[in-house]
mmCIF file of C-alpha atoms in Angstrom:
data_model
loop_
_atom_site.group_PDB
_atom_site.id
_atom_site.type_symbol
_atom_site.label_atom_id
_atom_site.label_comp_id
_atom_site.label_asym_id
_atom_site.label_seq_id
_atom_site.Cartn_x
_atom_site.Cartn_y
_atom_site.Cartn_z
ATOM 1 C CA MET A 17 11.610 -17.218 0.391
ATOM 2 C CA LEU A 18 10.135 -18.078 3.787
ATOM 3 C CA LEU A 19 8.769 -21.539 2.948
ATOM 4 C CA GLU A 20 9.538 -23.751 -0.036
ATOM 5 C CA VAL A 21 8.039 -27.099 -1.004
ATOM 6 C CA LYS A 22 10.159 -28.784 -3.664
ATOM 7 C CA ASN A 23 9.226 -31.832 -5.746
ATOM 8 C CA LEU A 24 6.921 -33.106 -3.002
ATOM 9 C CA HIS A 25 5.581 -36.656 -3.291
ATOM 10 C CA ILE A 26 3.169 -38.207 -0.785
ATOM 11 C CA ARG A 27 2.046 -41.838 -0.876
ATOM 12 C CA TYR A 28 -0.656 -43.681 1.048
ATOM 13 C CA ASP A 29 -0.535 -47.486 0.872
ATOM 14 C CA GLY A 30 1.011 -47.434 -2.575
ATOM 15 C CA PHE A 31 -1.255 -44.675 -3.924
ATOM 16 C CA GLU A 32 0.568 -41.472 -4.841
ATOM 17 C CA ALA A 33 -1.665 -38.627 -3.612
ATOM 18 C CA VAL A 34 0.804 -35.816 -4.398
ATOM 19 C CA ARG A 35 3.233 -35.958 -7.313
ATOM 20 C CA GLY A 36 6.170 -33.588 -7.676
ATOM 21 C CA VAL A 37 4.510 -30.467 -6.273
ATOM 22 C CA ASP A 38 6.444 -27.181 -5.941
ATOM 23 C CA ILE A 39 4.943 -24.448 -3.743
ATOM 24 C CA SER A 40 6.461 -21.357 -2.147
ATOM 25 C CA LEU A 41 5.378 -18.781 0.429
ATOM 26 C CA ASP A 42 7.054 -15.451 1.084
ATOM 27 C CA GLU A 43 6.861 -13.322 4.207
ATOM 28 C CA GLY A 44 3.537 -11.500 4.511
ATOM 29 C CA GLU A 45 1.896 -13.463 1.693
ATOM 30 C CA ILE A 46 -1.367 -15.315 1.487
ATOM 31 C CA VAL A 47 -1.072 -18.240 -0.918
ATOM 32 C CA THR A 48 -4.085 -20.404 -1.690
ATOM 33 C CA ILE A 49 -4.267 -23.955 -2.995
ATOM 34 C CA LEU A 50 -7.416 -24.767 -4.970
ATOM 35 C CA GLY A 51 -8.630 -28.137 -6.146
ATOM 36 C CA ALA A 52 -11.392 -30.697 -5.961
ATOM 37 C CA ASN A 53 -11.848 -33.053 -3.033
ATOM 38 C CA GLY A 54 -9.110 -35.667 -3.096
ATOM 39 C CA ALA A 55 -6.725 -33.548 -5.154
ATOM 40 C CA GLY A 56 -4.064 -33.638 -2.405
ATOM 41 C CA LYS A 57 -4.502 -30.183 -0.850
ATOM 42 C CA SER A 58 -4.816 -31.301 2.764
ATOM 43 C CA SER A 59 -1.981 -33.795 2.297
ATOM 44 C CA ILE A 60 0.365 -30.945 1.365
ATOM 45 C CA LEU A 61 -0.543 -29.019 4.524
ATOM 46 C CA ARG A 62 -0.140 -32.147 6.642
ATOM 47 C CA ALA A 63 3.290 -32.757 5.152
ATOM 48 C CA ILE A 64 4.397 -29.191 5.894
ATOM 49 C CA SER A 65 3.242 -29.488 9.511
ATOM 50 C CA GLY A 66 4.861 -32.905 9.968
ATOM 51 C CA LEU A 67 1.673 -34.958 10.263
ATOM 52 C CA VAL A 68 2.558 -37.097 7.243
ATOM 53 C CA SER A 69 5.983 -38.023 5.920
ATOM 54 C CA PRO A 70 6.728 -37.251 2.265
ATOM 55 C CA SER A 71 7.923 -40.155 0.140
ATOM 56 C CA ALA A 72 10.192 -37.741 -1.742
ATOM 57 C CA GLY A 73 10.988 -34.059 -1.999
ATOM 58 C CA GLU A 74 12.018 -31.300 0.367
ATOM 59 C CA ILE A 75 10.256 -28.795 2.616
ATOM 60 C CA ILE A 76 12.436 -25.837 3.609
ATOM 61 C CA PHE A 77 11.408 -23.253 6.185
ATOM 62 C CA GLY A 78 13.591 -20.266 6.954
ATOM 63 C CA GLY A 79 16.487 -21.942 5.154
ATOM 64 C CA LYS A 80 16.157 -25.126 7.234
ATOM 65 C CA ARG A 81 14.931 -28.449 5.903
ATOM 66 C CA ILE A 82 11.971 -29.653 7.986
ATOM 67 C CA ASP A 83 10.461 -32.590 6.060
ATOM 68 C CA ALA A 84 12.009 -35.149 8.451
ATOM 69 C CA MET A 85 11.142 -33.236 11.627
ATOM 70 C CA ALA A 86 8.504 -34.188 14.188
ATOM 71 C CA ALA A 87 5.324 -32.123 14.182
ATOM 72 C CA HIS A 88 5.864 -30.593 17.629
ATOM 73 C CA ASN A 89 9.302 -29.342 16.599
ATOM 74 C CA ILE A 90 7.837 -27.765 13.462
ATOM 75 C CA VAL A 91 5.380 -25.889 15.679
ATOM 76 C CA LYS A 92 8.297 -24.606 17.743
ATOM 77 C CA LEU A 93 9.920 -23.249 14.586
ATOM 78 C CA GLY A 94 6.843 -21.136 13.880
ATOM 79 C CA ILE A 95 4.373 -23.111 11.729
ATOM 80 C CA ALA A 96 0.848 -23.653 13.090
ATOM 81 C CA HIS A 97 -1.898 -25.724 11.476
ATOM 82 C CA VAL A 98 -5.635 -24.961 11.595
ATOM 83 C CA PRO A 99 -7.011 -28.345 10.474
ATOM 84 C CA GLU A 100 -10.091 -29.099 8.423
ATOM 85 C CA GLY A 101 -13.076 -29.667 10.676
ATOM 86 C CA ARG A 102 -11.474 -27.606 13.464
ATOM 87 C CA ARG A 103 -10.556 -30.727 15.530
ATOM 88 C CA LEU A 104 -11.313 -29.180 18.917
ATOM 89 C CA PHE A 105 -11.501 -31.132 22.161
ATOM 90 C CA GLY A 106 -15.266 -30.947 22.437
ATOM 91 C CA LEU A 107 -15.660 -31.692 26.157
ATOM 92 C CA MET A 108 -12.850 -29.368 27.177
ATOM 93 C CA SER A 109 -13.463 -25.689 27.857
ATOM 94 C CA VAL A 110 -12.734 -23.046 25.265
ATOM 95 C CA LYS A 111 -9.934 -21.739 27.487
ATOM 96 C CA HIS A 112 -8.230 -25.108 27.710
ATOM 97 C CA ASN A 113 -8.583 -25.657 23.968
ATOM 98 C CA LEU A 114 -6.814 -22.350 23.403
ATOM 99 C CA LEU A 115 -4.090 -23.149 25.928
ATOM 100 C CA MET A 116 -3.338 -26.402 24.096
ATOM 101 C CA GLY A 117 -1.919 -24.239 21.319
ATOM 102 C CA ALA A 118 0.637 -22.727 23.693
ATOM 103 C CA TYR A 119 2.011 -26.094 24.782
ATOM 104 C CA ALA A 120 5.019 -25.952 22.458
ATOM 105 C CA LYS A 121 5.206 -22.231 21.859
ATOM 106 C CA ASN A 122 8.355 -20.155 21.764
ATOM 107 C CA GLY A 123 8.734 -16.570 22.871
ATOM 108 C CA LYS A 124 9.028 -14.595 26.064
ATOM 109 C CA LEU A 125 5.345 -13.954 26.681
ATOM 110 C CA THR A 126 3.556 -16.168 29.174
ATOM 111 C CA SER A 127 0.520 -18.185 28.119
ATOM 112 C CA ASP A 128 -1.748 -15.753 29.985
ATOM 113 C CA ASP A 129 -0.326 -12.826 28.013
ATOM 114 C CA VAL A 130 -0.808 -14.599 24.702
ATOM 115 C CA LEU A 131 -4.279 -15.796 25.721
ATOM 116 C CA GLU A 132 -5.317 -12.225 26.402
ATOM 117 C CA GLN A 133 -4.022 -11.159 22.983
ATOM 118 C CA VAL A 134 -5.988 -13.958 21.289
ATOM 119 C CA ILE A 135 -9.188 -13.136 23.155
ATOM 120 C CA ALA A 136 -8.755 -9.492 22.175
ATOM 121 C CA ARG A 137 -8.866 -10.627 18.546
ATOM 122 C CA PHE A 138 -11.998 -12.733 19.153
ATOM 123 C CA PRO A 139 -13.944 -10.835 21.844
ATOM 124 C CA ILE A 140 -16.953 -13.142 21.568
ATOM 125 C CA LEU A 141 -14.845 -15.933 23.066
ATOM 126 C CA ARG A 142 -14.292 -14.064 26.334
ATOM 127 C CA GLU A 143 -17.752 -14.949 27.601
ATOM 128 C CA LYS A 144 -17.338 -18.518 26.357
ATOM 129 C CA LEU A 145 -14.022 -19.368 28.035
ATOM 130 C CA GLY A 146 -15.620 -21.689 30.563
ATOM 131 C CA SER A 147 -17.984 -23.339 28.084
ATOM 132 C CA SER A 148 -17.324 -26.704 26.488
ATOM 133 C CA ALA A 149 -16.104 -26.286 22.919
ATOM 134 C CA ASN A 150 -18.872 -28.520 21.570
ATOM 135 C CA THR A 151 -21.542 -26.043 22.774
ATOM 136 C CA LEU A 152 -20.275 -23.282 20.450
ATOM 137 C CA SER A 153 -21.602 -22.424 17.012
ATOM 138 C CA GLY A 154 -19.582 -23.467 13.974
ATOM 139 C CA GLY A 155 -18.215 -19.962 13.505
ATOM 140 C CA GLN A 156 -17.212 -19.685 17.151
ATOM 141 C CA GLN A 157 -15.515 -23.077 16.988
ATOM 142 C CA GLN A 158 -13.523 -21.900 13.968
ATOM 143 C CA MET A 159 -12.415 -18.845 15.936
ATOM 144 C CA VAL A 160 -11.209 -21.166 18.702
ATOM 145 C CA ALA A 161 -9.311 -23.267 16.155
ATOM 146 C CA ILE A 162 -7.630 -20.170 14.710
ATOM 147 C CA GLY A 163 -6.994 -18.818 18.211
ATOM 148 C CA ARG A 164 -5.386 -22.102 19.236
ATOM 149 C CA ALA A 165 -2.964 -21.742 16.320
ATOM 150 C CA LEU A 166 -2.203 -18.144 17.294
ATOM 151 C CA MET A 167 -1.327 -19.282 20.833
ATOM 152 C CA ALA A 168 1.830 -20.830 19.333
ATOM 153 C CA GLN A 169 2.876 -17.369 18.057
ATOM 154 C CA PRO A 170 3.554 -18.667 14.538
ATOM 155 C CA SER A 171 5.012 -16.835 11.592
ATOM 156 C CA VAL A 172 3.225 -19.217 9.180
ATOM 157 C CA ILE A 173 -0.368 -20.415 9.515
ATOM 158 C CA LEU A 174 -1.686 -23.336 7.477
ATOM 159 C CA MET A 175 -5.476 -23.052 7.158
ATOM 160 C CA ASP A 176 -7.480 -26.021 5.861
ATOM 161 C CA GLU A 177 -11.068 -25.257 4.814
ATOM 162 C CA PRO A 178 -11.733 -22.572 7.453
ATOM 163 C CA THR A 179 -15.204 -21.710 6.077
ATOM 164 C CA LEU A 180 -16.442 -25.290 5.638
ATOM 165 C CA GLY A 181 -20.069 -25.625 6.739
ATOM 166 C CA LEU A 182 -20.444 -21.994 7.832
ATOM 167 C CA ALA A 183 -23.222 -19.543 6.989
ATOM 168 C CA PRO A 184 -22.427 -16.851 4.382
ATOM 169 C CA ILE A 185 -22.276 -14.020 6.931
ATOM 170 C CA ILE A 186 -19.790 -16.019 9.041
ATOM 171 C CA ILE A 187 -17.759 -16.885 5.946
ATOM 172 C CA GLN A 188 -17.237 -13.178 5.340
ATOM 173 C CA GLU A 189 -16.186 -12.745 8.964
ATOM 174 C CA ILE A 190 -13.619 -15.533 8.633
ATOM 175 C CA GLY A 191 -12.330 -13.818 5.490
ATOM 176 C CA ASN A 192 -11.889 -10.604 7.446
ATOM 177 C CA ILE A 193 -10.031 -12.513 10.166
ATOM 178 C CA ILE A 194 -7.637 -13.981 7.589
ATOM 179 C CA GLN A 195 -6.938 -10.520 6.183
ATOM 180 C CA SER A 196 -6.282 -9.193 9.684
ATOM 181 C CA LEU A 197 -3.814 -12.009 10.392
ATOM 182 C CA ARG A 198 -1.768 -10.984 7.355
ATOM 183 C CA LYS A 199 -1.749 -7.383 8.602
ATOM 184 C CA LEU A 200 -0.326 -8.679 11.880
ATOM 185 C CA GLY A 201 2.602 -10.175 9.969
ATOM 186 C CA HIS A 202 1.508 -13.791 9.576
ATOM 187 C CA SER A 203 2.117 -15.595 6.293
ATOM 188 C CA ILE A 204 -0.712 -17.949 5.332
ATOM 189 C CA ILE A 205 -1.248 -20.984 3.129
ATOM 190 C CA LEU A 206 -4.989 -21.305 2.612
ATOM 191 C CA VAL A 207 -6.841 -24.380 1.378
ATOM 192 C CA GLU A 208 -10.421 -23.359 0.715
ATOM 193 C CA GLN A 209 -13.337 -24.793 -1.282
ATOM 194 C CA ASN A 210 -14.818 -21.308 -1.649
ATOM 195 C CA ALA A 211 -12.575 -20.493 -4.583
ATOM 196 C CA PHE A 212 -13.852 -16.957 -5.065
ATOM 197 C CA LEU A 213 -13.145 -16.037 -1.442
ATOM 198 C CA ALA A 214 -9.727 -17.699 -1.573
ATOM 199 C CA LEU A 215 -8.694 -15.873 -4.729
ATOM 200 C CA GLU A 216 -9.995 -12.575 -3.361
ATOM 201 C CA LEU A 217 -7.862 -12.998 -0.228
ATOM 202 C CA ALA A 218 -4.697 -14.452 -1.754
ATOM 203 C CA ASP A 219 -1.689 -12.915 -3.451
ATOM 204 C CA ARG A 220 -0.856 -16.074 -5.395
ATOM 205 C CA ALA A 221 -2.664 -19.317 -6.114
ATOM 206 C CA TYR A 222 -1.982 -22.895 -7.130
ATOM 207 C CA VAL A 223 -4.591 -25.135 -8.755
ATOM 208 C CA LEU A 224 -4.070 -28.788 -7.837
ATOM 209 C CA GLU A 225 -5.541 -31.629 -9.877
ATOM 210 C CA THR A 226 -5.147 -35.249 -8.761
ATOM 211 C CA GLY A 227 -1.847 -34.562 -7.068
ATOM 212 C CA ASP A 228 -0.301 -32.285 -9.715
ATOM 213 C CA ILE A 229 -0.096 -28.512 -10.080
ATOM 214 C CA ALA A 230 -2.236 -27.662 -13.112
ATOM 215 C CA LEU A 231 -2.031 -23.863 -12.858
ATOM 216 C CA ALA A 232 -0.146 -21.311 -10.789
ATOM 217 C CA GLY A 233 0.021 -17.544 -10.778
ATOM 218 C CA GLU A 234 -1.205 -14.334 -9.242
ATOM 219 C CA ALA A 235 -4.605 -14.791 -7.646
ATOM 220 C CA LYS A 236 -6.126 -11.791 -9.423
ATOM 221 C CA ASN A 237 -5.148 -13.298 -12.779
ATOM 222 C CA LEU A 238 -6.571 -16.714 -11.945
ATOM 223 C CA LEU A 239 -9.852 -15.051 -10.956
ATOM 224 C CA ASN A 240 -10.239 -14.158 -14.613
ATOM 225 C CA ASP A 241 -8.836 -17.387 -16.059
ATOM 226 C CA SER A 242 -11.483 -19.116 -18.172
ATOM 227 C CA TYR A 243 -10.572 -22.609 -16.946
ATOM 228 C CA VAL A 244 -10.635 -21.583 -13.290
ATOM 229 C CA ARG A 245 -13.946 -19.785 -13.751
ATOM 230 C CA ARG A 246 -15.526 -22.865 -15.370
ATOM 231 C CA ALA A 247 -14.100 -25.379 -12.912
ATOM 232 C CA TYR A 248 -14.218 -23.515 -9.605
ATOM 233 C CA LEU A 249 -16.241 -20.312 -9.918
ATOM 234 C CA GLY A 250 -19.432 -21.584 -11.513
ATOM 235 C CA GLY A 251 -18.721 -20.211 -14.982
#
């Protein structure tokens, strides 16, 4: 198994947001985590990427325990995080936002080489490289956020609500991008409010309720689960 989360607990000021969660990700997989707002989905991603410290449990990546590691060292190991809301540097150029992702990268390629590879995946960004990130559309900003993660040359990408606030036609484009990333060899943990899209893209899924795993299984099976359809797919 490439990534394992074992008995994860996360507390904020005495409140336990995540309670005893077990999640795994294998090479080449897309795994999605579904759940209502406040269920603990983003907290799990933040714990994996080192942005919050678990109160208990283990996170193991490539056979190495990483739950006590600093975030920048986790990036160096090959885990990149595409955060909810994109979190770009709005006044900085698109090019410099992308280059921020290469700051702690590993590998033999230079930043210019990797930048060219990223732009090749998102051709629309080529003409925007000198523009401030806050002048881009929401879909273009999400491409920059994903591109920034790719600049670190990760094996695992954590994606938090990548379609949030986007128009339906752009949502489909983001879905296609996620599928293409898997074909390139990236393994992905996807947190996504659009449950139908997430289950269509994923191999396996976890349903999180108030910090606990309520359901887990193959995504195609959960698409047809009566509880999931009532709670997350509009019946």
